[in-house]
mmCIF file of C-alpha atoms in Angstrom:
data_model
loop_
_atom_site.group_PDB
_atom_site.id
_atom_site.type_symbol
_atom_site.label_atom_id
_atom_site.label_comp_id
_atom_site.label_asym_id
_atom_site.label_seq_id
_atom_site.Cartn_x
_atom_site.Cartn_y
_atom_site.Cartn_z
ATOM 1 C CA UNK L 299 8.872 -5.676 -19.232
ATOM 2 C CA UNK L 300 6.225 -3.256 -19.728
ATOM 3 C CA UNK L 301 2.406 -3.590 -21.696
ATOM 4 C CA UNK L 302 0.779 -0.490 -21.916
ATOM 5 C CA UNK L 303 -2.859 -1.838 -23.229
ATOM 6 C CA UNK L 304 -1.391 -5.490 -23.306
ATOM 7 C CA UNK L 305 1.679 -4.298 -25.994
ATOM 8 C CA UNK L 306 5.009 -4.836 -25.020
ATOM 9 C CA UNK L 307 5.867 -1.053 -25.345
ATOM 10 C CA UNK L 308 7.730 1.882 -22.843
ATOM 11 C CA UNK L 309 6.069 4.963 -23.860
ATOM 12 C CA UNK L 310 3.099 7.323 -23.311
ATOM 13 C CA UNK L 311 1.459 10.362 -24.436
ATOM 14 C CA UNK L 312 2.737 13.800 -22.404
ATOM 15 C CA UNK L 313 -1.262 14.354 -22.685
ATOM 16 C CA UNK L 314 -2.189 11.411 -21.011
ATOM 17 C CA UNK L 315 -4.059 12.279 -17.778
ATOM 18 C CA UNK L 316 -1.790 10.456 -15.204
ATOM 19 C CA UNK L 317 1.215 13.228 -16.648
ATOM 20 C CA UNK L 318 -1.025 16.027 -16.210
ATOM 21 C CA UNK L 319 -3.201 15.543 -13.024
ATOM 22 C CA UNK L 320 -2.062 12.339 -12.188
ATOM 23 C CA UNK L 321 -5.499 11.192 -12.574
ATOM 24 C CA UNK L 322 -5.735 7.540 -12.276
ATOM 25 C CA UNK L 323 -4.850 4.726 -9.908
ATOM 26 C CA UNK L 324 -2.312 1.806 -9.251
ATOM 27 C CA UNK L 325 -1.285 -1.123 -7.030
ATOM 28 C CA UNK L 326 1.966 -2.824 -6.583
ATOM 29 C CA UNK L 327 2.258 -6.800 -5.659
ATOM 30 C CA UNK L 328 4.256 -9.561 -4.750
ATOM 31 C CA UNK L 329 5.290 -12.449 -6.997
ATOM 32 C CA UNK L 330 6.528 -15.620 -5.648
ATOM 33 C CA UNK L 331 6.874 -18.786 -7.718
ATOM 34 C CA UNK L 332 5.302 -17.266 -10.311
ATOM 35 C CA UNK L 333 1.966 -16.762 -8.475
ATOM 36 C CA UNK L 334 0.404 -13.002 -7.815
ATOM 37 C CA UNK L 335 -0.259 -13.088 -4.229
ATOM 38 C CA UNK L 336 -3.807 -11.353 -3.140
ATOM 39 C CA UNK L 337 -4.340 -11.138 -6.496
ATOM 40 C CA UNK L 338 -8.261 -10.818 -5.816
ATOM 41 C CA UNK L 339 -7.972 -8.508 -3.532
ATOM 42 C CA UNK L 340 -5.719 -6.229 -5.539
ATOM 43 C CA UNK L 341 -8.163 -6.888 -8.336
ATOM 44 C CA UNK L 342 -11.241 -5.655 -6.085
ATOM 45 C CA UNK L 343 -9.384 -2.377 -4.717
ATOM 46 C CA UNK L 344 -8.517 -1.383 -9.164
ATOM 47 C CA UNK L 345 -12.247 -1.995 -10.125
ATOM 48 C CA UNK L 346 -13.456 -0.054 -6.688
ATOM 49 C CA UNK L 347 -10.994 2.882 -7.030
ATOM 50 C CA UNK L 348 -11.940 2.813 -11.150
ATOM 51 C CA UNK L 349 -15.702 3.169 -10.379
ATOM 52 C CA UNK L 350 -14.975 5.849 -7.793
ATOM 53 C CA UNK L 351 -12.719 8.357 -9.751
ATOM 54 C CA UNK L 352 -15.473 7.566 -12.970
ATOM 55 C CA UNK L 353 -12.442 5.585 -15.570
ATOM 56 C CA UNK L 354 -13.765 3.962 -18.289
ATOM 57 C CA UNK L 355 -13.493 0.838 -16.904
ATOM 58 C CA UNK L 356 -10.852 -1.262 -19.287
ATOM 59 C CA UNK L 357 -11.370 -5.093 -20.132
ATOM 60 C CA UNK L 358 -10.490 -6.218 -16.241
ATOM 61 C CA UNK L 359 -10.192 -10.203 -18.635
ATOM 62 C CA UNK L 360 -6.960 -8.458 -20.375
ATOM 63 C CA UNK L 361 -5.776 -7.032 -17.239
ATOM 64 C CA UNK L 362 -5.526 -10.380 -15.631
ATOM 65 C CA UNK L 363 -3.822 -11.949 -18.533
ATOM 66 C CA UNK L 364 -1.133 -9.233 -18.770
ATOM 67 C CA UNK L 365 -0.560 -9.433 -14.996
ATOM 68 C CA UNK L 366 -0.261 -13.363 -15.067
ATOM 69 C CA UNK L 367 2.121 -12.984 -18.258
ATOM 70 C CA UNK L 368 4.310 -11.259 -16.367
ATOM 71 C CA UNK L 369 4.339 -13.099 -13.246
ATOM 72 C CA UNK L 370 5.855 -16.159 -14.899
ATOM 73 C CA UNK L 371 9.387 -14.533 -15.047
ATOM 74 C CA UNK L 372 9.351 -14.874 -11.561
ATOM 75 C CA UNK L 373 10.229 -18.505 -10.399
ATOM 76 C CA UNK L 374 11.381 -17.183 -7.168
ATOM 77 C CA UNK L 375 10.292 -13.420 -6.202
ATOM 78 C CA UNK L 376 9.644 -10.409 -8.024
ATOM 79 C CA UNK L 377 6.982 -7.538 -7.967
ATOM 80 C CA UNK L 378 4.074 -6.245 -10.445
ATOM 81 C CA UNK L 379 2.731 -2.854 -10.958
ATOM 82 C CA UNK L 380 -0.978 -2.095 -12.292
ATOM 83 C CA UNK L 381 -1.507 1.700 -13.590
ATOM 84 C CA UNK L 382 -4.690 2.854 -15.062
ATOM 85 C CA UNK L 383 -4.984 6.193 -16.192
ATOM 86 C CA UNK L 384 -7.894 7.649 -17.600
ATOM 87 C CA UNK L 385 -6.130 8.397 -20.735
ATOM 88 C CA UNK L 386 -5.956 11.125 -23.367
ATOM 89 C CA UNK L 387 -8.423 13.653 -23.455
ATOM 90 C CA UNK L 388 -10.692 16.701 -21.696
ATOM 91 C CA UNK L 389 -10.191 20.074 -21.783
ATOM 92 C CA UNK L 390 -8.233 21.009 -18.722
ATOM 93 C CA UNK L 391 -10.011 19.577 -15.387
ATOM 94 C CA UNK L 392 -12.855 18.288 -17.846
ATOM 95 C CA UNK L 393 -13.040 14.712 -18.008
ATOM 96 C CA UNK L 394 -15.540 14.847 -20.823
ATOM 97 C CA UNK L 395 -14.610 12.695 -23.606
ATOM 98 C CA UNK L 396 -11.874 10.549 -22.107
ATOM 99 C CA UNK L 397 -12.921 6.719 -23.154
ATOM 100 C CA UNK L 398 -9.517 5.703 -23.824
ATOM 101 C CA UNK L 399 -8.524 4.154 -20.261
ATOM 102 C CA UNK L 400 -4.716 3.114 -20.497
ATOM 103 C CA UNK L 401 -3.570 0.339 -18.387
ATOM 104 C CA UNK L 402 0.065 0.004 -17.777
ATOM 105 C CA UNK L 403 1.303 -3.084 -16.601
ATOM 106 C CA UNK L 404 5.254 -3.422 -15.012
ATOM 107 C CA UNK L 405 7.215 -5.686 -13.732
ATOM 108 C CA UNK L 406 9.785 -5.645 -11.524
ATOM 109 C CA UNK L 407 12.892 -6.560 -8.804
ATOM 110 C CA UNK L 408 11.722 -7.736 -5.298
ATOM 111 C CA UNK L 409 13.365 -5.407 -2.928
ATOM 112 C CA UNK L 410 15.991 -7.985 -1.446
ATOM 113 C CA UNK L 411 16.251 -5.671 1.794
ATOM 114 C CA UNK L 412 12.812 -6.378 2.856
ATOM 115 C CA UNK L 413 13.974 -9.839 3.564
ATOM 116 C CA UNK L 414 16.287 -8.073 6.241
ATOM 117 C CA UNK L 415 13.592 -5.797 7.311
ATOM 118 C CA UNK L 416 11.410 -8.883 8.131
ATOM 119 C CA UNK L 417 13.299 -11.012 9.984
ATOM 120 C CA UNK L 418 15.780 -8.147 12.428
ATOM 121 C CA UNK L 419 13.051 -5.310 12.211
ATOM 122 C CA UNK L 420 13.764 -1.442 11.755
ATOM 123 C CA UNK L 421 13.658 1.572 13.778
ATOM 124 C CA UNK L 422 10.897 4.104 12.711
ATOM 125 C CA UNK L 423 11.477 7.877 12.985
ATOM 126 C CA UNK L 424 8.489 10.509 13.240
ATOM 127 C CA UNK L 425 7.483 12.576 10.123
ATOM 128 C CA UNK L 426 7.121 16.541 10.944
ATOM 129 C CA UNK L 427 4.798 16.947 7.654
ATOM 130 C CA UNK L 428 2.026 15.597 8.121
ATOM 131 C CA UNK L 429 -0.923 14.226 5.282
ATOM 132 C CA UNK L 430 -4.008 16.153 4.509
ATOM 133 C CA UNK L 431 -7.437 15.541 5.035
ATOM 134 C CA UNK L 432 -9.182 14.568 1.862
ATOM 135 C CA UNK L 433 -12.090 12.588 2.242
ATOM 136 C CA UNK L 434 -13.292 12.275 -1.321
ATOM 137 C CA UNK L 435 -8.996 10.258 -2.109
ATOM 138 C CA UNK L 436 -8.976 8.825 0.988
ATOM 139 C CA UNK L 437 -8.403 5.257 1.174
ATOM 140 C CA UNK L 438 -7.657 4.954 -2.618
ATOM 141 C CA UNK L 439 -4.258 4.263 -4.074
ATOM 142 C CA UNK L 440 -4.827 7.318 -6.304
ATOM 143 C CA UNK L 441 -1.690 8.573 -8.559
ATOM 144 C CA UNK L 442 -1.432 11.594 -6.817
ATOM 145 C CA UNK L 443 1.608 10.481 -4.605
ATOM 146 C CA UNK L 444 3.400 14.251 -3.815
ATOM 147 C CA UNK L 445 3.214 14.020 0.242
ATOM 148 C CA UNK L 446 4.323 10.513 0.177
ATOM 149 C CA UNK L 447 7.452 11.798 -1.744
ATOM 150 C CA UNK L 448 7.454 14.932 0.397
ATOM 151 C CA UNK L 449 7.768 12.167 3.440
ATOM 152 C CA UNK L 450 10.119 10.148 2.245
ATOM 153 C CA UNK L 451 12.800 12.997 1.454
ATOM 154 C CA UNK L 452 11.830 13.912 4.830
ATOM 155 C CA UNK L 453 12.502 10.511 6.216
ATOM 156 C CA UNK L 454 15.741 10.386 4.392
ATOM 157 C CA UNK L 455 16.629 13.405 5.666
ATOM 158 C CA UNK L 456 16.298 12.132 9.158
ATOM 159 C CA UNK L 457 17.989 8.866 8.500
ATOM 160 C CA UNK L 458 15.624 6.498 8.732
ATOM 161 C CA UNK L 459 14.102 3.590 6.473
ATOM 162 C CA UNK L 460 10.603 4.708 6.812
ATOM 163 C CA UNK L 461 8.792 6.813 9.595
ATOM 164 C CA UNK L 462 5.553 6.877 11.222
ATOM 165 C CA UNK L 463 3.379 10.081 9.561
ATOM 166 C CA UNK L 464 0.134 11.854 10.872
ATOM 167 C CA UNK L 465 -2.782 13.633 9.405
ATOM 168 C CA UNK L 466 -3.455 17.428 9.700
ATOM 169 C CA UNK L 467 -4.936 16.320 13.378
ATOM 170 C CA UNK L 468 -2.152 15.074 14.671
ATOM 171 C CA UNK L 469 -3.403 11.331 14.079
ATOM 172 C CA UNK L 470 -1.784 7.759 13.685
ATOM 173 C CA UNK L 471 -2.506 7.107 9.659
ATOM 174 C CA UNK L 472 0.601 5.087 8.564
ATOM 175 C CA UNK L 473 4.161 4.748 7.642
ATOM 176 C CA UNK L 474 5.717 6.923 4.677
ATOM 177 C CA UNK L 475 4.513 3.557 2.326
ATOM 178 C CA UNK L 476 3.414 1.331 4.828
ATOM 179 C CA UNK L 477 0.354 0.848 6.637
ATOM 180 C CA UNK L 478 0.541 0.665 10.686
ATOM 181 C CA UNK L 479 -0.324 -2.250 13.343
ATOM 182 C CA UNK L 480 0.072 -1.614 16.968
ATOM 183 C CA UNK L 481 -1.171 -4.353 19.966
ATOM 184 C CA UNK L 482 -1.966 -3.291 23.351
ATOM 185 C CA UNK L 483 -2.654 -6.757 25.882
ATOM 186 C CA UNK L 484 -5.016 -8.865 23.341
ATOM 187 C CA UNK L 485 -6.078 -6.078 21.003
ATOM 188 C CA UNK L 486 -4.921 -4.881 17.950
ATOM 189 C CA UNK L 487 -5.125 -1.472 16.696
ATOM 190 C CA UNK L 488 -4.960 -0.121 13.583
ATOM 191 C CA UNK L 489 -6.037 3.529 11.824
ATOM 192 C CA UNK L 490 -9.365 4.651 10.616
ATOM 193 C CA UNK L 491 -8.409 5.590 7.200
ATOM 194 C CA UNK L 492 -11.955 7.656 6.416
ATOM 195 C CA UNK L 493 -9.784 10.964 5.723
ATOM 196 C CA UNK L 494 -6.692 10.298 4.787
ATOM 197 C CA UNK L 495 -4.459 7.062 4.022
ATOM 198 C CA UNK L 496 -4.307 4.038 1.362
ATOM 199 C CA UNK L 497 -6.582 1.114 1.772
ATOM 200 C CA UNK L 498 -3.585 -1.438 1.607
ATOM 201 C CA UNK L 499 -4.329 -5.113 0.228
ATOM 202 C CA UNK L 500 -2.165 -6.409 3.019
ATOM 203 C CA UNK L 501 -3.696 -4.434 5.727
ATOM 204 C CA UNK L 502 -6.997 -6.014 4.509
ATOM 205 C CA UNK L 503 -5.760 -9.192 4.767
ATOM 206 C CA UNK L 504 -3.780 -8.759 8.155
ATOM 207 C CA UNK L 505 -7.431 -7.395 9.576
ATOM 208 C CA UNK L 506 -9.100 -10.786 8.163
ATOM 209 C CA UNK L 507 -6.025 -12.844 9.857
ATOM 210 C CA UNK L 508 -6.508 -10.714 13.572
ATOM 211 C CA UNK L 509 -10.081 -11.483 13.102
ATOM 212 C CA UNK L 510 -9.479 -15.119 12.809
ATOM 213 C CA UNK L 511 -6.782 -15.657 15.913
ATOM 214 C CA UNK L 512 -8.877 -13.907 19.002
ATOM 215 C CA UNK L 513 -7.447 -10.783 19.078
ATOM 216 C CA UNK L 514 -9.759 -7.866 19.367
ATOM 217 C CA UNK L 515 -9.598 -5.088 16.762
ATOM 218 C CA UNK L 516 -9.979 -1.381 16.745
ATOM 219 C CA UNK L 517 -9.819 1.095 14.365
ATOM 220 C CA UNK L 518 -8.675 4.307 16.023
ATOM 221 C CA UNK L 519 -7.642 8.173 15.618
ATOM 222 C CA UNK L 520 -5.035 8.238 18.272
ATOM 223 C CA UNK L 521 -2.404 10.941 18.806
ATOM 224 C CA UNK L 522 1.610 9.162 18.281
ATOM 225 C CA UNK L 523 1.855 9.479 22.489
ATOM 226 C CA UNK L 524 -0.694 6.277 22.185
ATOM 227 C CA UNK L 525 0.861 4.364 19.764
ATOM 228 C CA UNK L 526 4.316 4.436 21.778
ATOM 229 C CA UNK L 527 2.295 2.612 25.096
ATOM 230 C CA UNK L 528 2.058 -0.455 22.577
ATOM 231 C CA UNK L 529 3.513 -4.117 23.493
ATOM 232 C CA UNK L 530 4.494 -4.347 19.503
ATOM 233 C CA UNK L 531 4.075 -3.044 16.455
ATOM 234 C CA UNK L 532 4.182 -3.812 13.079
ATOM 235 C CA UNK L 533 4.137 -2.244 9.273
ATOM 236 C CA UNK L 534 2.474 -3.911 6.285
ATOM 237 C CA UNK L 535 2.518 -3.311 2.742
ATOM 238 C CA UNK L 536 2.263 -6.089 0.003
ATOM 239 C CA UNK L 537 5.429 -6.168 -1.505
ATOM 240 C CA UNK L 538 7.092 -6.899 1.990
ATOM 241 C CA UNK L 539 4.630 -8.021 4.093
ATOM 242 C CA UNK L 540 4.525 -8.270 8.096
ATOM 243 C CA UNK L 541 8.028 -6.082 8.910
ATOM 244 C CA UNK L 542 8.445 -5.161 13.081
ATOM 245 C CA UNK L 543 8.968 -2.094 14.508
ATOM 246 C CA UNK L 544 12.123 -2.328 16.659
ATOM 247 C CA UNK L 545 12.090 1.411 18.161
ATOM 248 C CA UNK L 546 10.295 4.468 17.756
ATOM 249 C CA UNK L 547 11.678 7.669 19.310
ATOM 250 C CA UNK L 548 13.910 5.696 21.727
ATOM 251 C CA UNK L 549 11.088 3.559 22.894
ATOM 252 C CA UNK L 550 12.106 0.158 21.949
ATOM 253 C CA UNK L 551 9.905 -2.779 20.982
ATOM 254 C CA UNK L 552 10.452 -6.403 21.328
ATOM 255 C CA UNK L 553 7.630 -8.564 21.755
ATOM 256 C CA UNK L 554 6.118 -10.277 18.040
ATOM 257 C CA UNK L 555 3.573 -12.302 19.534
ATOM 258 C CA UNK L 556 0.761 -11.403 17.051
ATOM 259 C CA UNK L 557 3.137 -10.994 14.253
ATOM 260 C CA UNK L 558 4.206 -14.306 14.573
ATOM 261 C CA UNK L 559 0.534 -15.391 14.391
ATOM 262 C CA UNK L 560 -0.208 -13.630 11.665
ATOM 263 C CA UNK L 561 2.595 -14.520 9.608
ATOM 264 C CA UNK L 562 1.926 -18.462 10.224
ATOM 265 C CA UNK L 563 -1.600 -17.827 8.538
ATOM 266 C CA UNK L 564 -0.074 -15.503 5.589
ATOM 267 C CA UNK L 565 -1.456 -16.394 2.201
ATOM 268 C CA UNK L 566 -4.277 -19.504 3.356
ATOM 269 C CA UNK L 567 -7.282 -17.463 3.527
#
């Protein structure tokens, strides 16, 4: 099903900003027994990344209701999409004018493979392209999504399911849609997304779990050579959670030790 502005509709304007500039924002999350998980925190991340890129901000009291509608045709698992766009409106880059905020609200299959993913692991290849620095999008799960489907055809091109991918330094940021855990002894490392990289709801709540279970954390810029001296890694998005990293450039990977933690305390805080 699909609600564009809380009506049970499938189609919108070829003026509408997200078509044009792809000037707007989204977020993707798991359903299980009819219950949104992270919910709040996917909530938090829209109204921040609203306020950021200037939207009209739209009635956040609808928004819920339409998301909650359509996470009761899930008994068992399913996923939800949130897109806002600014709308209608301007005159070319010009956002002058645009009021009209759209909010698109989707629903849709749980990717049954992720079950797979999570319980044997997968093999991670190496991305050649690598992501701009943008400091003023960085962090925000803004529309404009062209390197992440620049990656994946890469990745697919390579043969693997997704693949680790670095900025223009030659720095750690994340998987092609995934974001990137690596432990070393008792600390955990993870990217400092300040200039490029998504903010993911589950990487927030994997860095409130670590925080919780006496690991140390660090956010790093670290070259790929550093990430391959780890005990174990791990890749986290919120559609399929905690998923290990088997092997990376023929370097395999076996220990789950904070995995396991983390996935014990998945979902209680």
């Amino acid at each position: 099903m699909i609600l564009i502005n809380g009506e049970c509709q499938s189609q919108i304007a070829v003026t509408d900003r997200a078509i044009q500039y792809g000037d707007g924002c989204f977020t993707t999350m798991l359903v299980e027994q009819g219950q949104v998980q992270l919910w709040p925190f996917h909530l938090e991340r829209l109204k921040k990344t609203v306020r950021a890129f200037s939207l009209a901000e739209p009635d956040w009291t609808k928004v819920e209701a339409n998301v909650l509608e359509l996470a009761q045709r899930y008994p068992e698992k399913g996923g939800i999409k949130v897109l806002i766009s600014r709308g209608s409106g301007g005159r070319g880059y010009s956002t002058q004018g645009c009021q009209l905020t759209q909010v698109v609200v989707s629903d849709f299959a749980w990717p049954a493979h992720y079950e797979q993913w999570q319980q044997a692991g997968i093999t991670l290849g190496v991305c050649q392209q690598r992501l701009s620095i943008s400091p003023m999008l960085a962090g925000h799960k803004h529309l404009n999504r062209l390197e992440q489907v620049l990656l994946k055809q890469e990745t697919e091109r390579l043969g693997f399911k997704d693949a680790v991918v670095l900025d223009a330094n030659g720095c750690v940021m994340e998987s092609v849609a995934s974001n990137i855990f690596w432990r070393i002894g008792q600390t955990v490392y993870t990217p400092l997304l300040d200039l490029s990289g998504v903010h993911g709801v589950m990487r927030r709540h994997v860095i409130e779990l670590i925080n919780s279970l006496g690991y140390c954390l660090e956010f790093v810029k670290t070259p790929v050579e550093r990430l391959l001296c780890a005990d174990e890694i791990f890749i986290t998005n919120a559609l399929m959670a905690l998923v290990p990293v088997n092997e990376i450039d023929g370097i395999e990977f076996v220990e789950r030790s904070a995995l396991n933690a983390i996935n014990k305390r998945l979902y209680t805080c």
